Short mmCIF file of C-alpha atoms in Angstrom, two decimals:
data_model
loop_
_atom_site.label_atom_id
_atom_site.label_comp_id
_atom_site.label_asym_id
_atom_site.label_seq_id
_atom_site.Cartn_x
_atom_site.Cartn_y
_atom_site.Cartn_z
CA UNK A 1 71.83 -12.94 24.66
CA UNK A 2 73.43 -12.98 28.09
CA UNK A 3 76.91 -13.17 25.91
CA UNK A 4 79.83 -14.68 26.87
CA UNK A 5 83.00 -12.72 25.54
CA UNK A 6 84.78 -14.17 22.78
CA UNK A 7 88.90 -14.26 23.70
CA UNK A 8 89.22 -13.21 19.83
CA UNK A 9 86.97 -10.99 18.69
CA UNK A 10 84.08 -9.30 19.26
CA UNK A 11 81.94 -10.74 16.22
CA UNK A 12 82.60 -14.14 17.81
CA UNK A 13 80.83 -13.66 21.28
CA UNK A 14 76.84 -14.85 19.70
CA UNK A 15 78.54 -17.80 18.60
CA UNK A 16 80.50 -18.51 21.18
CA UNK A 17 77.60 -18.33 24.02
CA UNK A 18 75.05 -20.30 21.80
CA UNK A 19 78.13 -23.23 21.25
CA UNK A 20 77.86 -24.79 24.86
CA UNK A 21 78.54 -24.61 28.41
CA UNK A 22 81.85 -22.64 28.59
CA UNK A 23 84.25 -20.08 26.07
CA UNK A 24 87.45 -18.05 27.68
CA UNK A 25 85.85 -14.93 29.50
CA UNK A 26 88.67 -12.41 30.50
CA UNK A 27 89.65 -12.52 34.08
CA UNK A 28 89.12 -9.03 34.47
CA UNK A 29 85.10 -9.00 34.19
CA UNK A 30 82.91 -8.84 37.12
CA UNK A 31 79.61 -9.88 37.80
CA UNK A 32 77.43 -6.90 38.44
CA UNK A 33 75.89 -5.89 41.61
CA UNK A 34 72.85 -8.53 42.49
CA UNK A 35 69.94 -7.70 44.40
CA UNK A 36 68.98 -9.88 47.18
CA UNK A 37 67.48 -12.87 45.99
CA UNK A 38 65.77 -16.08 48.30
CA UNK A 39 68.21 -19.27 48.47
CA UNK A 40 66.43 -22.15 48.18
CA UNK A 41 67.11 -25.97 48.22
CA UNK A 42 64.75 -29.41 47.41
CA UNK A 43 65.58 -32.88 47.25
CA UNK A 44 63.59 -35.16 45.76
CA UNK A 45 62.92 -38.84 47.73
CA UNK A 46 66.11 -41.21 46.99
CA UNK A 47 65.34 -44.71 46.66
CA UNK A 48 67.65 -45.53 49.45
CA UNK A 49 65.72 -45.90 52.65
CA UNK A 50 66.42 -42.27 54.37
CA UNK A 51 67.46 -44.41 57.41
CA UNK A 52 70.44 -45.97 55.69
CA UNK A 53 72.94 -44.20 53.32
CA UNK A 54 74.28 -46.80 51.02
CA UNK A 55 77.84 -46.65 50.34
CA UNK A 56 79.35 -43.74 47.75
CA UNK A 57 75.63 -42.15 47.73
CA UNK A 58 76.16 -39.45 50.97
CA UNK A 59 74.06 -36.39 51.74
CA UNK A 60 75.34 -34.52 48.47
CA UNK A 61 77.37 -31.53 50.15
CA UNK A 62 79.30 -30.66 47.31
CA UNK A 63 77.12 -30.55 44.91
CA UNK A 64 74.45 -28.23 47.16
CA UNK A 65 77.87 -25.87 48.11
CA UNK A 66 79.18 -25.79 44.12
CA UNK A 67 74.98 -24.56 43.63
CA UNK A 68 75.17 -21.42 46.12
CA UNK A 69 78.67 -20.51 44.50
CA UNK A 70 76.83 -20.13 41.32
CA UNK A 71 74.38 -17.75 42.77
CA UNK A 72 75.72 -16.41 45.78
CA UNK A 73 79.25 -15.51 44.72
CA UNK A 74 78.40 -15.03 41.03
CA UNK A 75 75.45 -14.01 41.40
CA UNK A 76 73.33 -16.19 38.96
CA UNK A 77 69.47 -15.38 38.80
CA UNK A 78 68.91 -19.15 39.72
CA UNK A 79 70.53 -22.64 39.28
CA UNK A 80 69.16 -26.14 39.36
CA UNK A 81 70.83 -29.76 38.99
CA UNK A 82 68.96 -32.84 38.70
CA UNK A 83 70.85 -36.52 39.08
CA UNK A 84 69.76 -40.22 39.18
CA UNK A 85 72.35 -42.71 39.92
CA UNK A 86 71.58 -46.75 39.16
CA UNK A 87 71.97 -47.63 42.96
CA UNK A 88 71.51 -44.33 44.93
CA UNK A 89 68.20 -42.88 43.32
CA UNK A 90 67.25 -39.41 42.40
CA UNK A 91 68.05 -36.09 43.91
CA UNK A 92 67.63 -32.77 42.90
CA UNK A 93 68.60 -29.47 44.07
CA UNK A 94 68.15 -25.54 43.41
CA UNK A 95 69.30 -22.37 44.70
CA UNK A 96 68.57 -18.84 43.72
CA UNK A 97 65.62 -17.46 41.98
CA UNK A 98 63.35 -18.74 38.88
CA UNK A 99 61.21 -14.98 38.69
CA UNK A 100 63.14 -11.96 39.98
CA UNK A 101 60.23 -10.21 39.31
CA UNK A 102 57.95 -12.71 42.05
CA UNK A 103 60.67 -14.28 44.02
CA UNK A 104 59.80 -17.81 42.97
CA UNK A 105 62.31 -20.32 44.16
CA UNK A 106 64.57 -21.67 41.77
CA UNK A 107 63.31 -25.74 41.06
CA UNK A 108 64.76 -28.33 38.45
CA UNK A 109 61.65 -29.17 37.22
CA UNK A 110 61.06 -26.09 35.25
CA UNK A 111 61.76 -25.81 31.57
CA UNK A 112 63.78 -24.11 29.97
CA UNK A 113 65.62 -23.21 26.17
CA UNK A 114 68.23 -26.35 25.89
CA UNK A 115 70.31 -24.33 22.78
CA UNK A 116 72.90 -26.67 21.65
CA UNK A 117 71.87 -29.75 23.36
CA UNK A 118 69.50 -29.64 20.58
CA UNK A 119 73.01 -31.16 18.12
CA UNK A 120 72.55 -34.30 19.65
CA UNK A 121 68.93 -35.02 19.15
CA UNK A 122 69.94 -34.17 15.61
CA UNK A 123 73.18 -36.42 15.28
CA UNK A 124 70.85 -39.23 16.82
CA UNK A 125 68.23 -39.16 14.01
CA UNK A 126 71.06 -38.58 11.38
CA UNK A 127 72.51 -41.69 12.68
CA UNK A 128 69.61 -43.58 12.79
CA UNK A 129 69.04 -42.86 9.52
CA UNK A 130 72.63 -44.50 8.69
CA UNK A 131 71.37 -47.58 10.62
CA UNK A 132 68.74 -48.14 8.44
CA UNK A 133 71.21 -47.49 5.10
CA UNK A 134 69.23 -44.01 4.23
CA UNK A 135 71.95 -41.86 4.93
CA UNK A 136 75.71 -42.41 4.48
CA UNK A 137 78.36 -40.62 7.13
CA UNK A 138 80.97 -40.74 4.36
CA UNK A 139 78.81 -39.40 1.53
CA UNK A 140 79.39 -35.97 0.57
CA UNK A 141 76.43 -32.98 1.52
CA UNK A 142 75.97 -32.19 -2.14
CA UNK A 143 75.00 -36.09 -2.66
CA UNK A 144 72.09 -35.14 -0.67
CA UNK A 145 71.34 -31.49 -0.95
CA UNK A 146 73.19 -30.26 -4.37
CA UNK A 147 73.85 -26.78 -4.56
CA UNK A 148 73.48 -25.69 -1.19
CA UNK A 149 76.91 -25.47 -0.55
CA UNK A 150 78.45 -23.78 -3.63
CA UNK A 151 80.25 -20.47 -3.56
CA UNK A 152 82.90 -18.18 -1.74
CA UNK A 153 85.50 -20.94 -1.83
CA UNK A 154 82.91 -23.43 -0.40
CA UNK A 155 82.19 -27.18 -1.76
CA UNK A 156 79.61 -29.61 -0.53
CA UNK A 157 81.20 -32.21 -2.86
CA UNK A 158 83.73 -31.88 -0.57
CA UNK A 159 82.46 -32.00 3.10
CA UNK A 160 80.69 -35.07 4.32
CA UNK A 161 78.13 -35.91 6.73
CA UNK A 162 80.06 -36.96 9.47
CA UNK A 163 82.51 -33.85 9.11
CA UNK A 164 78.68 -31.69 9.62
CA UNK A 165 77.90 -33.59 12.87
CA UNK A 166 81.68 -33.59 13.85
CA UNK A 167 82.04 -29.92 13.36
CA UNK A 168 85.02 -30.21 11.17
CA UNK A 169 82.89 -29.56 7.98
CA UNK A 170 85.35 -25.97 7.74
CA UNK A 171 82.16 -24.20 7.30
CA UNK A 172 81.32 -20.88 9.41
CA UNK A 173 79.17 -20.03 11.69
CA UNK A 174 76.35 -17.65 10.70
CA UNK A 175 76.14 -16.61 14.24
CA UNK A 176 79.62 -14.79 13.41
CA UNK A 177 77.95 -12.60 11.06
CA UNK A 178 78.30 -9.07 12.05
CA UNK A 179 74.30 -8.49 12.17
CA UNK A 180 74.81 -10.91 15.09
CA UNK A 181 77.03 -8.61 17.65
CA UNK A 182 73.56 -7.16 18.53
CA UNK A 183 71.16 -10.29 18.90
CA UNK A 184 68.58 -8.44 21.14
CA UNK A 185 67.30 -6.55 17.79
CA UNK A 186 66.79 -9.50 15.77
CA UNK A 187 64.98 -11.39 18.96
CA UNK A 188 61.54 -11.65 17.15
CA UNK A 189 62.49 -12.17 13.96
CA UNK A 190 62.11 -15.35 11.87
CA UNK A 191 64.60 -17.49 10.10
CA UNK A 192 64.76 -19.57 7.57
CA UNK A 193 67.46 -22.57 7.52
CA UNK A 194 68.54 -21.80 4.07
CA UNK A 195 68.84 -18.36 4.84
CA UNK A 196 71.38 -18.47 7.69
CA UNK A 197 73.21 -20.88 5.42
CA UNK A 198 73.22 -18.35 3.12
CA UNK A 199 74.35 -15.74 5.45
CA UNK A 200 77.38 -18.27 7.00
CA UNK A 201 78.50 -18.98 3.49
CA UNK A 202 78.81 -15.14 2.46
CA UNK A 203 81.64 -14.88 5.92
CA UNK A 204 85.37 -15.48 5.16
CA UNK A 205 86.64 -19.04 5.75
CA UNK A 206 87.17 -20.05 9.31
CA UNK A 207 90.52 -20.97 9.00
CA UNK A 208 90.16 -25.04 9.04
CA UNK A 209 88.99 -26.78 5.37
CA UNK A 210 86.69 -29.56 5.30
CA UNK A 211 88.17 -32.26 7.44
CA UNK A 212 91.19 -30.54 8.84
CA UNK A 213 90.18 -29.08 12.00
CA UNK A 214 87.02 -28.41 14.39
CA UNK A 215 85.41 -25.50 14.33
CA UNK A 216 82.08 -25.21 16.15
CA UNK A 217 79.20 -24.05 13.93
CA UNK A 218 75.53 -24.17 14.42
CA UNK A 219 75.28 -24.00 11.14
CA UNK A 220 76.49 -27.47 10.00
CA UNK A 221 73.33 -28.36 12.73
CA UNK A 222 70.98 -26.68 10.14
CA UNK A 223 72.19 -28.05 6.90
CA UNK A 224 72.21 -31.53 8.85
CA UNK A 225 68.53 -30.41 9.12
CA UNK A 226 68.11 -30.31 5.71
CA UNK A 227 69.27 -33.42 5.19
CA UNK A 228 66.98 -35.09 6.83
CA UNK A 229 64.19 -33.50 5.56
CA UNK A 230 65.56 -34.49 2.06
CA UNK A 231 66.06 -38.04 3.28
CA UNK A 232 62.53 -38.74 4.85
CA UNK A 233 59.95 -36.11 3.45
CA UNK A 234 59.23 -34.62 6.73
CA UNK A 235 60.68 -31.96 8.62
CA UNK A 236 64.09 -32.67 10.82
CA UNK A 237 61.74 -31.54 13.87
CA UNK A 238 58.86 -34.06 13.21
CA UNK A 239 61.18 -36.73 12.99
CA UNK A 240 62.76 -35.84 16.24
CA UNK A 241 59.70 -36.08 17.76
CA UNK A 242 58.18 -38.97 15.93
CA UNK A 243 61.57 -40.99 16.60
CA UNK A 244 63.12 -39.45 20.17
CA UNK A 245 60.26 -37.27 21.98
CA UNK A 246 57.35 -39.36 21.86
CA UNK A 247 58.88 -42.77 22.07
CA UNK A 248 60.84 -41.54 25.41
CA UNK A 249 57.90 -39.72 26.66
CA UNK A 250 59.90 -36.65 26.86
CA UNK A 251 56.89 -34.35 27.58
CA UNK A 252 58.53 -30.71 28.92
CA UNK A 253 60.79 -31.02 25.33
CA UNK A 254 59.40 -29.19 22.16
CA UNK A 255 59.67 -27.59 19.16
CA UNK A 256 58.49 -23.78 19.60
CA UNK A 257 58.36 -22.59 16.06
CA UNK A 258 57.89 -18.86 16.03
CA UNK A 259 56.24 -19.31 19.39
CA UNK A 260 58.39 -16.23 21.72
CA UNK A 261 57.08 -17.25 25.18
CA UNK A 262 57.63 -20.88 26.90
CA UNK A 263 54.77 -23.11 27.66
CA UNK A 264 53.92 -24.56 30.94
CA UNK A 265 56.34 -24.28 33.94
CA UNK A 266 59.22 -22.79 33.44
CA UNK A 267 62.19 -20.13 34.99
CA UNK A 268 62.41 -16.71 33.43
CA UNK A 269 66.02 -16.08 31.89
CA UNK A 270 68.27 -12.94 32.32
CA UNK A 271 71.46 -11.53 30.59
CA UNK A 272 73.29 -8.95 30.55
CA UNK A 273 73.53 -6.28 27.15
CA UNK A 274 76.89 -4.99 27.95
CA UNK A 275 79.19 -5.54 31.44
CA UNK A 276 77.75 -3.02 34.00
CA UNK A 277 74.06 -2.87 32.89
CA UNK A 278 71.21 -3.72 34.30
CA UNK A 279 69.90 -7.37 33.66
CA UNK A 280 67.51 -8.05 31.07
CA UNK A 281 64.52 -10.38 31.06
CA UNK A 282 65.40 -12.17 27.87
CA UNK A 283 62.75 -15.12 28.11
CA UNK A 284 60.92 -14.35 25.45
CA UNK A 285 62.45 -14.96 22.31
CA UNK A 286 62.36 -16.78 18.94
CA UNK A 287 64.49 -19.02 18.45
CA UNK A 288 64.20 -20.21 14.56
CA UNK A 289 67.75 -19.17 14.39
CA UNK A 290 68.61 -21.75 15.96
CA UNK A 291 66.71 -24.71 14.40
CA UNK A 292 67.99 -27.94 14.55
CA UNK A 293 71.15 -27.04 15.99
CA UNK A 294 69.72 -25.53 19.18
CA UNK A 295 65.83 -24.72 19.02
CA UNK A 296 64.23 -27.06 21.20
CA UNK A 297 62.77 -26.35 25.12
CA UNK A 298 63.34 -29.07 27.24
CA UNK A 299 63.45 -29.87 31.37
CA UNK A 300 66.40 -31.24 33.52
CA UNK A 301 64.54 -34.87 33.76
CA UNK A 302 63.86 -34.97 30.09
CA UNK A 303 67.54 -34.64 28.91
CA UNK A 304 68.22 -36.74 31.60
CA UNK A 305 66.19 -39.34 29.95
CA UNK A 306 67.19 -38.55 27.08
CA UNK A 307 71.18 -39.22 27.53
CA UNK A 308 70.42 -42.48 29.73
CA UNK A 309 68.30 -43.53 26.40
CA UNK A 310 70.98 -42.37 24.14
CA UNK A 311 74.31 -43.89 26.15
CA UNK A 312 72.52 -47.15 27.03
CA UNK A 313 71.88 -48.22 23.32
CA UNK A 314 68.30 -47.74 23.40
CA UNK A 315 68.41 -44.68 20.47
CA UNK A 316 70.81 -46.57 18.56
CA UNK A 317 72.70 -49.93 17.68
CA UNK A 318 76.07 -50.45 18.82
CA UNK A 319 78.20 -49.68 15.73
CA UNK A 320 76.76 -46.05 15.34
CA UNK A 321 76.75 -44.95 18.72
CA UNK A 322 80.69 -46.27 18.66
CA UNK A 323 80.45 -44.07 15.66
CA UNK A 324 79.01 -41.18 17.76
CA UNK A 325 81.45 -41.71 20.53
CA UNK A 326 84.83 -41.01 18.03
CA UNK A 327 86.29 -37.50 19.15
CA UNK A 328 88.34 -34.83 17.92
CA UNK A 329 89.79 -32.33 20.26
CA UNK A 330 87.58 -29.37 20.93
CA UNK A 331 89.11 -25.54 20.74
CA UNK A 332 89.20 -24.78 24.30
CA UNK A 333 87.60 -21.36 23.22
CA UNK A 334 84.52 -22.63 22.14
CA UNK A 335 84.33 -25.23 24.59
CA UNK A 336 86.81 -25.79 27.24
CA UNK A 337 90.01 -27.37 27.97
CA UNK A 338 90.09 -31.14 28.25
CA UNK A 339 86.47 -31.48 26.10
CA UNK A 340 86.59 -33.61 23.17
CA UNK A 341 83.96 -33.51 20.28
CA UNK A 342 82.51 -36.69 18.41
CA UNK A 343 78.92 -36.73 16.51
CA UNK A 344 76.90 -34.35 18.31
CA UNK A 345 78.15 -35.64 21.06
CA UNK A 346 81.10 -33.97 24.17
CA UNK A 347 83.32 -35.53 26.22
CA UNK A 348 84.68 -34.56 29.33
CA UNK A 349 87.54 -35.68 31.78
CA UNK A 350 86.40 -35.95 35.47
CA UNK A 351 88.51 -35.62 38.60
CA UNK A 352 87.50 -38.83 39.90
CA UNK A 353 88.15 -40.98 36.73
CA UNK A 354 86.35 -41.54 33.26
CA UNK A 355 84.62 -38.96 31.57
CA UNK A 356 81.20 -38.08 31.12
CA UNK A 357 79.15 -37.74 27.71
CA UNK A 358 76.55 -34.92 27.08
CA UNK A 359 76.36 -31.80 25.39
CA UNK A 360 75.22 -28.45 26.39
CA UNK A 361 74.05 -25.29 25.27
CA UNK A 362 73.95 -21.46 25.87
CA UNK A 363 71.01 -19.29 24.51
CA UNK A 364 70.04 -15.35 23.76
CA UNK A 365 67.95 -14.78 26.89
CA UNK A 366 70.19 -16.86 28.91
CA UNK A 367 69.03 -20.14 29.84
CA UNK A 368 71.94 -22.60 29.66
CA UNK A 369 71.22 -26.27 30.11
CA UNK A 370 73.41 -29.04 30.51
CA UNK A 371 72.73 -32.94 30.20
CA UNK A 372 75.58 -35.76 31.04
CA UNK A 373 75.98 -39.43 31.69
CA UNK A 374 79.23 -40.62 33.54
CA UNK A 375 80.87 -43.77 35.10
CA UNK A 376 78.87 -46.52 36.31
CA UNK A 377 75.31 -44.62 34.51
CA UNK A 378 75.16 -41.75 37.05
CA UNK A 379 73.54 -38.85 34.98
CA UNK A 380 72.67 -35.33 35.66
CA UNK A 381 70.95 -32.46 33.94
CA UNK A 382 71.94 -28.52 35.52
CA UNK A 383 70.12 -25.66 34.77
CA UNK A 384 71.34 -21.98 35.18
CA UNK A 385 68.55 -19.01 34.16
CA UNK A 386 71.88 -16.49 34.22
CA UNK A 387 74.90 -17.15 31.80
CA UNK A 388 77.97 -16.31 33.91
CA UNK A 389 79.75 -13.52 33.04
CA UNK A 390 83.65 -14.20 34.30
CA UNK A 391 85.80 -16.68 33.80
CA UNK A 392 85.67 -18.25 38.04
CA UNK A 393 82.06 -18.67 36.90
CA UNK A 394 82.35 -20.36 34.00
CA UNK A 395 84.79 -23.35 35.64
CA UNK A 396 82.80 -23.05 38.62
CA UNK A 397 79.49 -23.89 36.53
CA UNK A 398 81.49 -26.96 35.28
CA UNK A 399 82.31 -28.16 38.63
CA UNK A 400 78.41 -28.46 39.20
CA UNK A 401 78.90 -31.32 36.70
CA UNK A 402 81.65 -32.71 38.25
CA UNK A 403 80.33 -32.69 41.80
CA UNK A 404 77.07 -34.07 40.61
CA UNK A 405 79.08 -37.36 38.98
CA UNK A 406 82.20 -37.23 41.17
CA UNK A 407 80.51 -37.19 44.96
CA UNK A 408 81.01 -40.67 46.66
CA UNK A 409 83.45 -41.47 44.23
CA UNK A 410 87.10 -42.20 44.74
CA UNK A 411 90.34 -41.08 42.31
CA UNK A 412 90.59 -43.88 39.94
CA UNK A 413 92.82 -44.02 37.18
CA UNK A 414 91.49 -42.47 34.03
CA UNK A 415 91.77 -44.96 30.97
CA UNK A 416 94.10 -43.63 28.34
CA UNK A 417 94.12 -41.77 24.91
CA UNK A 418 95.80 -41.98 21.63
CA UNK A 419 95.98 -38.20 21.66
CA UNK A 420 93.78 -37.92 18.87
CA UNK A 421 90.56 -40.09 18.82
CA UNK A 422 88.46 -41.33 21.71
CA UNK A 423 86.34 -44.13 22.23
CA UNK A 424 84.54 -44.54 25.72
CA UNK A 425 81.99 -46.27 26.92
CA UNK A 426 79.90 -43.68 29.55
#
């Protein structure tokens, strides 16, 4: 899995790189030696007149500069950012390499594994489902799915839907399990939902009961899963795509099943075993360990779409995206300091003001995607084919996101907090 190390422990590190964007890498590691790869850079047609820059849009210097840090100082295989902002257009831009083994540029309209960003397609069905009075946030898991959660100290009578999307459920991860330290042996193997469940609920408790605390788990992803298979009849993934995919015409974003290899266009991905080995190709893969909690491939201008869809009402009404906006605060180990979790959904501070809304993911192979509205409806997707590997990388993957939503826009003032629970509008 091109694994990010855990600050903890070394049974952590699977579950830490499939969480997100960003976990605590020790200062100390260094990227390994990269061959020479082609820098290249596209921008799509803004729908400013090329003649006339309108005010806070600019020529997007940052954001191309925080690109070649990824892969010229770092040494990523390849990375890719895609934005559209309400007044200045579309842009998109790439450096590095999408095939070490051809040379073929790096682009952002490849595909690629979204891992995690899968949660919120998830969250949005669950909550639809609440819309329509089919599911209830505050009902317990057993309610729905009796018996799934029973044993080793854990209760489903006791841990509700929202506490599954909100990752405060005190359930485990099964990708702490120690079968999980090695995830290159199990790459071609399938999984059943009910099985990693099994597996998660067999690991000692996490230190946070139901309700108490967040602790990131994919697997409160795949018993959400369940749930809405229980709920509607048909499979968490059909409804996904009967409810988000097709209505959006999100076309590059799919289910693969037991499918290994990608379909259609798309980078290769690369990680690295141990520090100081050789990278691996790890595109091919299946990912039915990850299920509904961070299965699906996807492009940058799909998730794109599909956060501007999301965090402009169109997925759901008001109340339950208000719902999907309440946060807890994230561990800074699993995500990163300042990040804020609510339904499937992350929040972030930016330097210029506000926050931005999005979620991310981290997968085996090492694709990492990343899709976020901020202020005024500005939204970008990034792309990386290369998980970094120190801890400089990691912020300065982050501050791809922040050029992206921050260029052309001023310091402002950055609404306040209770401390505990946010609600923003993106």
């Amino acid at each position: 899995m091109g694994l990010l190390d855990h600050p903890c422990t070394a049974t952590a590190t699977l579950a830490t790189a499939f969480v997100l964007a960003a976990s605590a890498i020790p200062a100390s590691a260094s990227a390994p030696p990269a061959p020479a790869r082609p820098l290249s850079f596209s921008s799509a047609t803004s729908s400013a007149s090329s003649s006339t820059v309108l005010p806070g849009c600019g020529e997007h210097s940052t954001l191309r500069q925080a690109l070649r840090t990824l892969t010229e100082d770092h040494h990523l295989a390849g990375a890719a950012v895609e934005v559209t902002d309400p007044v200045c257009g579309r842009w998109s831009d790439a450096a590095g390499t999408a095939d070490l083994g051809t040379g073929r540029p790096m682009n952002a309209q490849d595909r690629l594994r979204a891992g995690s960003v899968t949660k919120t397609f998830t969250a949005t069905v669950v909550l639809q489902l609440a819309a329509e009075h089919r599911i209830d946030p505050d009902a317990s898991v057993a309610h729905y799915l009796p018996g799934l959660i029973d044993g080793n100290g854990y209760d489903g009578r006791k841990i509700t839907v929202r506490e599954l999307l909100q990752h405060t459920s005190g359930l485990p991860d099964h990708l702490d399990a120690p079968e999980w330290e090695h995830p290159e042996r199990l790459r071609y193997r399938h999984f059943e939902p009910r099985e990693l469940i099994d597996q998660a609920l067999s690991l000692p408790h996490p230190g946070a009961s139901a309700g108490s605390g967040f602790h990131y788990a994919t697997t409160n992803y795949l018993v959400a899963g369940l749930l809405v298979q229980q709920v509607t009849g048909r499979s968490a993934e059909s409804e996904i795509t009967r409810r988000i995919l097709r209505p959006l015409g999100l076309r590059d974003t799919y289910w693969p099943g037991d499918d290994p290899r990608l379909r259609g266009p798309h980078s290769r991905s690369y990680h690295l075993p141990e520090q100081g080995a050789a990278l691996v190709d790890g595109t091919d893969w299946n990912m039915t360990f990850g299920g509904t909690g961070g299965a699906l491939v996807s492009s940058p201008a799909d998730l794109e779409r599909f956060f501007d869809a999301l965090l402009s009402g169109r997925l759901l009404p008001p109340d339950r995206l208000s719902e999907m906006k309440h946060t807890v605060a994230a561990d800074p180990d699993r995500l990163w300091p300042g990040a804020r979790y609510g339904l499937g959904l992350i929040s972030s501070p930016l330097p210029c003001g506000g926050l931005w809304w999005g979620h991310a993911g981290t997968v085996p192979g090492g694709h990492r995607a990343l899709g976020a509205v901020g202020p005024g409806g500005r939204r970008v997707a990034v792309a990386v084919n290369q998980v970094p590997s120190t801890e400089q990388a990691e912020e300065d993957f982050r501050e791809v996101v922040r050029a992206a939503l921050c260029e052309g826009r001023g310091p402002e003032t950055a609404r306040p907090t209770d401390g505990k629970i946010v609600e923003e509008s993106a």
